Coordinates of C-alpha atoms and ligand atoms in Angstrom, one line a residue:
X1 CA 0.0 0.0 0.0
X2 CA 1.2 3.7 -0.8
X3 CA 0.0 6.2 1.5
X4 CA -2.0 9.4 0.2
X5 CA 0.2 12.1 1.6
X6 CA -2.0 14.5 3.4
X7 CA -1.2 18.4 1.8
X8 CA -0.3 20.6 4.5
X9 CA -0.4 23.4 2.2
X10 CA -3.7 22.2 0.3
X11 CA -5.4 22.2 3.3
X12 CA -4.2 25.7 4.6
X13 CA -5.1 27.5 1.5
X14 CA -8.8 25.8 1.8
X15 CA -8.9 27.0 5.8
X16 CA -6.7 30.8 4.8
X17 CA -9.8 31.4 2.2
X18 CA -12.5 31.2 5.1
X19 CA -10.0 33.2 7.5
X20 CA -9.7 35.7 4.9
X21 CA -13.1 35.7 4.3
X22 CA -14.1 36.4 8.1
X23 CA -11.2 38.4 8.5
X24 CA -12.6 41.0 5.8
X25 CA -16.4 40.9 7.7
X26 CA -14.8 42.1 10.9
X27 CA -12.7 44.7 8.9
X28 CA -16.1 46.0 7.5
X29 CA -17.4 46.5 10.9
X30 CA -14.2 48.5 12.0
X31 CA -12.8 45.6 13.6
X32 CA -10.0 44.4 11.4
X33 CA -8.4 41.5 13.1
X34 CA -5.0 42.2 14.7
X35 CA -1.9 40.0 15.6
X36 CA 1.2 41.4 17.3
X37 CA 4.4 39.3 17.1
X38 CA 7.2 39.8 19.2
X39 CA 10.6 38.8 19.0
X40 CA 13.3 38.9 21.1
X41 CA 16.7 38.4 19.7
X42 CA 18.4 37.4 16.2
X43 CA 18.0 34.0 16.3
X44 CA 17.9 32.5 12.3
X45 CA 15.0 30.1 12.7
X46 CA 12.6 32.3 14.7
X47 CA 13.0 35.2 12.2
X48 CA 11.8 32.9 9.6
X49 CA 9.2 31.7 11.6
X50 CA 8.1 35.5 12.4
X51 CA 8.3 36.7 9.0
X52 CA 6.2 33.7 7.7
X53 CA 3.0 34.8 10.3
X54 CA 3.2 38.4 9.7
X55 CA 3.2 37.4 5.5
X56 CA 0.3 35.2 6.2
X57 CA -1.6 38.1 8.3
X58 CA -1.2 40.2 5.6
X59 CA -2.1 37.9 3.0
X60 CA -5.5 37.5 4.6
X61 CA -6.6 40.9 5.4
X62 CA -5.6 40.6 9.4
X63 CA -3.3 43.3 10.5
X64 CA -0.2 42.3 11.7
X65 CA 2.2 44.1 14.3
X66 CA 6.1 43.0 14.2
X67 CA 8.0 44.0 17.1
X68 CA 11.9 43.2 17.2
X69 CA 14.2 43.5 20.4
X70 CA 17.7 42.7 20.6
X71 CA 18.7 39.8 22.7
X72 CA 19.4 41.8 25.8
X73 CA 16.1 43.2 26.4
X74 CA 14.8 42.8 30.0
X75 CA 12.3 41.3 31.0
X76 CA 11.0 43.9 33.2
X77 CA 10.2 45.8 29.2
X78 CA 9.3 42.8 27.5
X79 CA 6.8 42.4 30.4
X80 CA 5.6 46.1 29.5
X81 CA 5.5 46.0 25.8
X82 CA 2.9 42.7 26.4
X83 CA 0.5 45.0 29.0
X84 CA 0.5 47.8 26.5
X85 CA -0.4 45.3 23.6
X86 CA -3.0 43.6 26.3
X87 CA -4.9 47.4 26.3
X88 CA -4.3 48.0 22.6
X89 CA -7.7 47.3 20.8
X90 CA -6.1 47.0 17.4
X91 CA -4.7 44.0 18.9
X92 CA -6.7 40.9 19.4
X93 CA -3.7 38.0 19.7
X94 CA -0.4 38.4 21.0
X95 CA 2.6 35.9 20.0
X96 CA 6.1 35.8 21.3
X97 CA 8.5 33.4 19.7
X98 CA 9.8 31.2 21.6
X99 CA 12.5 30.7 22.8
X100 CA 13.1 33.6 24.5
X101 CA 17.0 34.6 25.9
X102 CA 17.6 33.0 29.0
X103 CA 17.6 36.0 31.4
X104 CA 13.8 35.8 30.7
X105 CA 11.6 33.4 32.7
X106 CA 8.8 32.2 29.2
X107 CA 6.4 31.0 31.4
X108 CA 6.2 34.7 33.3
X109 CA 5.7 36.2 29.8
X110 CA 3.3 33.6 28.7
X111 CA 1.3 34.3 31.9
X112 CA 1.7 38.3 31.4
X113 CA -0.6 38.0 27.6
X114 CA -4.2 38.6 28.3
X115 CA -6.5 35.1 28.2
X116 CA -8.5 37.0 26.0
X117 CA -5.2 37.5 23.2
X118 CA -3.4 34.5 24.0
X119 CA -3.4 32.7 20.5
X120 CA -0.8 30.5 21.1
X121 CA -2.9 28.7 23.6
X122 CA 0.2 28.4 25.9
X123 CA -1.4 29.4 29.4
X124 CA -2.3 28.1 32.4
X125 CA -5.7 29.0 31.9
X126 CA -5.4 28.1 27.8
X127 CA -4.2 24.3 28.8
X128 CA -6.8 24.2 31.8
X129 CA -9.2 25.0 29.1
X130 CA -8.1 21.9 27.1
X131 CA -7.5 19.7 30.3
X132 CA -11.3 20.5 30.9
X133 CA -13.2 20.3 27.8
X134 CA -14.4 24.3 27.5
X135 CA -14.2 26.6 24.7
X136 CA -10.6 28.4 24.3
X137 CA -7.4 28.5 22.3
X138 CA -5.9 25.6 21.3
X139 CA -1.8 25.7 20.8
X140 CA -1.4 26.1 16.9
X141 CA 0.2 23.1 16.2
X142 CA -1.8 20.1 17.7
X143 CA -4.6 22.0 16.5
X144 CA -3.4 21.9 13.0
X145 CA -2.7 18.1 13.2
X146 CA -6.7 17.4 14.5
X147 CA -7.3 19.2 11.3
X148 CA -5.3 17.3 8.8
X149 CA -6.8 14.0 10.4
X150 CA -9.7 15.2 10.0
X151 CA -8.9 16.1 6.3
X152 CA -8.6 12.4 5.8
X153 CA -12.5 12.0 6.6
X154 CA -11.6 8.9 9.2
X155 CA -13.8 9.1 12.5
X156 CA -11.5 8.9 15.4
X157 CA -13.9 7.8 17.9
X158 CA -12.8 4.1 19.1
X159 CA -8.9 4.6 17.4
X160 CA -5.7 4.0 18.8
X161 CA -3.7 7.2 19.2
X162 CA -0.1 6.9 19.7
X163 CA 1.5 10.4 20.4
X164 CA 5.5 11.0 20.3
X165 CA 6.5 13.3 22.6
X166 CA 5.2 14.9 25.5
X167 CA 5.8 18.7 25.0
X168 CA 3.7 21.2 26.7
X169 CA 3.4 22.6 23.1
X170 CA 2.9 19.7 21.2
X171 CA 3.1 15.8 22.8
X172 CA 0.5 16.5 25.7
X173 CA -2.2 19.1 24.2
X174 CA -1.9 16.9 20.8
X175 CA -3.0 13.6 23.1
X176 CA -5.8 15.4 24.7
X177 CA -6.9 17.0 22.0
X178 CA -6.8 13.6 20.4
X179 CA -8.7 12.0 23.8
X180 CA -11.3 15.0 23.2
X181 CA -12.5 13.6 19.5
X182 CA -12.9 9.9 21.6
X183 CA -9.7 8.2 20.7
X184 CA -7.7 6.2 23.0
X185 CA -4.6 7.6 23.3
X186 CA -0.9 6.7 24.7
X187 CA 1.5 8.8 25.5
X188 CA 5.2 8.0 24.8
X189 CA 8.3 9.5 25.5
X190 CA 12.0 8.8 25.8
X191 CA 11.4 7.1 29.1
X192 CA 9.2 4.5 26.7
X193 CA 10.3 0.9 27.3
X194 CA 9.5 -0.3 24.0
X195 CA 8.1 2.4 21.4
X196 CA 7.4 0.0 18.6
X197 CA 5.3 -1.7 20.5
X198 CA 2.9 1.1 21.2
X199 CA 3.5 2.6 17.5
X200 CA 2.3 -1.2 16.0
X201 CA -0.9 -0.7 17.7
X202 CA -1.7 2.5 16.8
X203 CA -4.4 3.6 13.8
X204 CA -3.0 7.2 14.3
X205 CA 0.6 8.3 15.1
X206 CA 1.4 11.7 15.7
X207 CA 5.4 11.5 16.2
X208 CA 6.7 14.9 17.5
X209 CA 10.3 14.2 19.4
X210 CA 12.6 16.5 17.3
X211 CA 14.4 13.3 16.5
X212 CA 15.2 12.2 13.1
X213 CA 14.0 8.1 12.3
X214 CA 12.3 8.5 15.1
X215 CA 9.3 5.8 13.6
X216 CA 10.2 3.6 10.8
X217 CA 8.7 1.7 8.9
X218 CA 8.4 -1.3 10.7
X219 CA 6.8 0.3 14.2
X220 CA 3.9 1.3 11.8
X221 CA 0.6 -0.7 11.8
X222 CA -0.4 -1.3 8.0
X223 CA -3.2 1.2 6.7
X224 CA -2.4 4.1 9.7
X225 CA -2.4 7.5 10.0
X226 CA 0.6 9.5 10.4
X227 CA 1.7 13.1 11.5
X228 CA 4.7 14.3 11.3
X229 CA 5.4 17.3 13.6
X230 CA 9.3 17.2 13.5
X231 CA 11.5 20.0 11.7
X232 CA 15.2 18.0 11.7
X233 CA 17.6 18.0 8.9
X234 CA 19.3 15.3 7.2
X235 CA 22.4 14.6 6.6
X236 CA 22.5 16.6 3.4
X237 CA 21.1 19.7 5.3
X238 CA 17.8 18.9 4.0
X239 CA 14.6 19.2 6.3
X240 CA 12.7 16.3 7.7
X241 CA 10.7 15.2 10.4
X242 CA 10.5 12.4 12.6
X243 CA 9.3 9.6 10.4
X244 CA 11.6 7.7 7.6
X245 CA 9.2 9.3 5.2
X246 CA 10.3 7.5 2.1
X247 CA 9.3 3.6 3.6
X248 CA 6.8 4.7 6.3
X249 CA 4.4 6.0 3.3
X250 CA 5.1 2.2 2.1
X251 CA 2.9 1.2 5.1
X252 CA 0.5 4.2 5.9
X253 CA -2.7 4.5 4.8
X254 CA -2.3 8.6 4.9
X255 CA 1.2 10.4 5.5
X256 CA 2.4 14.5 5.8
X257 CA 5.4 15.4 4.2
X258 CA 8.1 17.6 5.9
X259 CA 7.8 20.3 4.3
X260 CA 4.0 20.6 3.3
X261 CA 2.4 18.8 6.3
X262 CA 2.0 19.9 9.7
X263 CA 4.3 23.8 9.0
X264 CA 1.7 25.4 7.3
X265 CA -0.9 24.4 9.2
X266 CA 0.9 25.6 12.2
X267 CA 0.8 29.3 10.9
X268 CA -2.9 28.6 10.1
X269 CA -4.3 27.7 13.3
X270 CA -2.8 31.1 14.5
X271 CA -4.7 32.8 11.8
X272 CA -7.7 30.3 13.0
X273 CA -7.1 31.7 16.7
X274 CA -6.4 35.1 16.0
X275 CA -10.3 35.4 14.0
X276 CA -11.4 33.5 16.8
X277 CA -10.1 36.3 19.5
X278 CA -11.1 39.2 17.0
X279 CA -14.7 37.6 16.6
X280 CA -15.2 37.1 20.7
X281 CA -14.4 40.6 21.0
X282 CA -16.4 42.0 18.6
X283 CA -19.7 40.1 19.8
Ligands
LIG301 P1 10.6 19.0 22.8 O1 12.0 18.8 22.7 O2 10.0 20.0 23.8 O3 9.9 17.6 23.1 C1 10.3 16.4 22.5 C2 9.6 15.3 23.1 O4 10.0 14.1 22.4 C3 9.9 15.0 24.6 O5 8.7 14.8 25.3 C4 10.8 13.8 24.6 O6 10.7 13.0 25.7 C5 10.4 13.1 23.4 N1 11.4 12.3 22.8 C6 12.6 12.6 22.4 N2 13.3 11.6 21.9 C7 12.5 10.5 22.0 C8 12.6 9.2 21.6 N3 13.7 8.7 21.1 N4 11.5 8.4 21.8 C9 10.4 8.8 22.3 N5 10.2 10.1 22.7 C10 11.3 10.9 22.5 O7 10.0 19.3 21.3 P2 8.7 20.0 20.8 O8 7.5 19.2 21.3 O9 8.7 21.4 21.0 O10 8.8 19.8 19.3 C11 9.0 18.5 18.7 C12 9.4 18.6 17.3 O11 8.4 19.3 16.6 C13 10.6 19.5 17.0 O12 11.3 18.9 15.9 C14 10.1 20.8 16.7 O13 11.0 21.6 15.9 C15 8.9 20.4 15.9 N6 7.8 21.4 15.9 C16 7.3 21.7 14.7 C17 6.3 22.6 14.5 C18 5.7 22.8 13.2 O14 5.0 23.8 13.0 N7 5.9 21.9 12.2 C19 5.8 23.4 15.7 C20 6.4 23.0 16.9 C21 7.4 22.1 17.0 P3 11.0 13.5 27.2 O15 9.9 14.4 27.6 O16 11.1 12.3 28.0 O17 12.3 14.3 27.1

């Protein structure tokens, strides 16, 4: 069996039209949607990353805000940049890239953006939300993977879940985001005993460990679904994710690339979020 690879990039355009789309009705009220991004430092991969939301706010009519520090901001102004931005009305969702320098504590900043702009969905009160089952923003990049699942039309009610990785940004809100759409879901990390014995019974793996060949081939059940959220490179300098791409889409029913799959998506769910904070405000 060759897997149909799931198109990250197909599936953002179809989800950026309705953004747009939403993002223009608020504008015609007066209430254009606004995003700021902040970063703190020069760091190669999170300017990349910054430059690619800001592009995608503007190519959907939100209005985006790009704020650049050197590295040796304090924290003391980064914490007064974010209340300013939490009392700006243009401003409806607030990122900071992470990671931030090490003189500043992330989880005092994350904790400093309003509930009501925190599109990341990084919080306490954002991953209480989750833990708990009520309405709030969900982190960008789990979110992005329920959609491309979703994209392959399977139900995921009475599934096996496997999930790689127990981030606070990824592994853990991916797995209850997962448990949340009635899938049975495990939870591995790099204290797992055996991983390909969890990955073999899985109809869904979601493998997000930073971690090159982290699933091959033969830890995949035939016929399942995988996500790849890993951003590595290969030995050529080339990127790729956590799955042997080239045999594991031998054995999957439905793959993502790296690039294509989960990146784009990532960027969309923040658009997702941001029209989500925008529209709450406005009603
Ligand atoms: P972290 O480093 O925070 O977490 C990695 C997780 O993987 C940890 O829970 C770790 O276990 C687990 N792990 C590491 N090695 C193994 C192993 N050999 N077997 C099983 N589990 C293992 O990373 P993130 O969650 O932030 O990100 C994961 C990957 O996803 C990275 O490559 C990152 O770049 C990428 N990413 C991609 C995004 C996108 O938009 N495409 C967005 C966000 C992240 P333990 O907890 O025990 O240490």
């Amino acid at each position: 069996m060759t897997a149909q690879i799931i198109d990250g990039n197909l599936l953002s355009q179809q989800l950026r039209k309705d953004v747009a789309v939403r993002a223009a009705a608020l504008t015609a009220k007066g209430k254009q949607p606004g995003l700021a991004v902040i970063l703190v430092g020069a760091d190669p991969a999170s300017q990349v990353y910054v430059r690619n939301k800001v592009k995608a706010c503007e190519d959907n009519g939100l209005y985006s805000l790009l704020e650049k520090y050197d590295a040796d901001m304090t924290e003391e102004a980064l914490l007064a940049r974010i209340a300013a931005l939490n009392a700006d009305p243009q401003i409806h969702g607030i990122l900071v890239q992470m990671p931030l320098p090490k003189h500043i504590d992330a989880n005092k900043v994350i904790e400093a953006i309003s509930p009501r702009k925190d599109v990341d969905g990084y919080s306490v009160l954002s991953a209480g939300e989750l833990l708990t089952g009520l309405p709030g923003f969900r982190p960008c990049t789990p979110y992005g993977c329920m959609k491309l699942i979703e994209s392959t039309g399977t139900k995921l009610a009475g599934k096996h879940a496997v999930v790689i990785g127990r981030s606070n940004t990824v592994g853990k809100p991916m797995a209850l985001l997962l448990l949340q759409a009635n899938a049975t879901v495990t939870i591995c990390h790099s204290g797992t005993a055996d991983l390909a014995y969890h990955t073999r019974q899985a109809d869904v793996v979601v493998a997000a460990t930073g971690r090159r060949n982290t699933l091959t081939a033969e830890m995949i059940k035939p016929g399942a679904i995988v996500i790849d959220v890993g951003i590595n490179r290969d030995d050529n300098g080339k990127l790729c994710g956590d799955v042997d791409f080239a045999n594991a889409k031998e054995v999957a029913s439905y793959i993502t690339p790296v690039p294509g799959g989960v990146g784009p998506m990532t960027i969309t769910m923040l658009l997702v979020n941001t029209i989500e904070a925008a529209e709450r405000e406005t009603n």
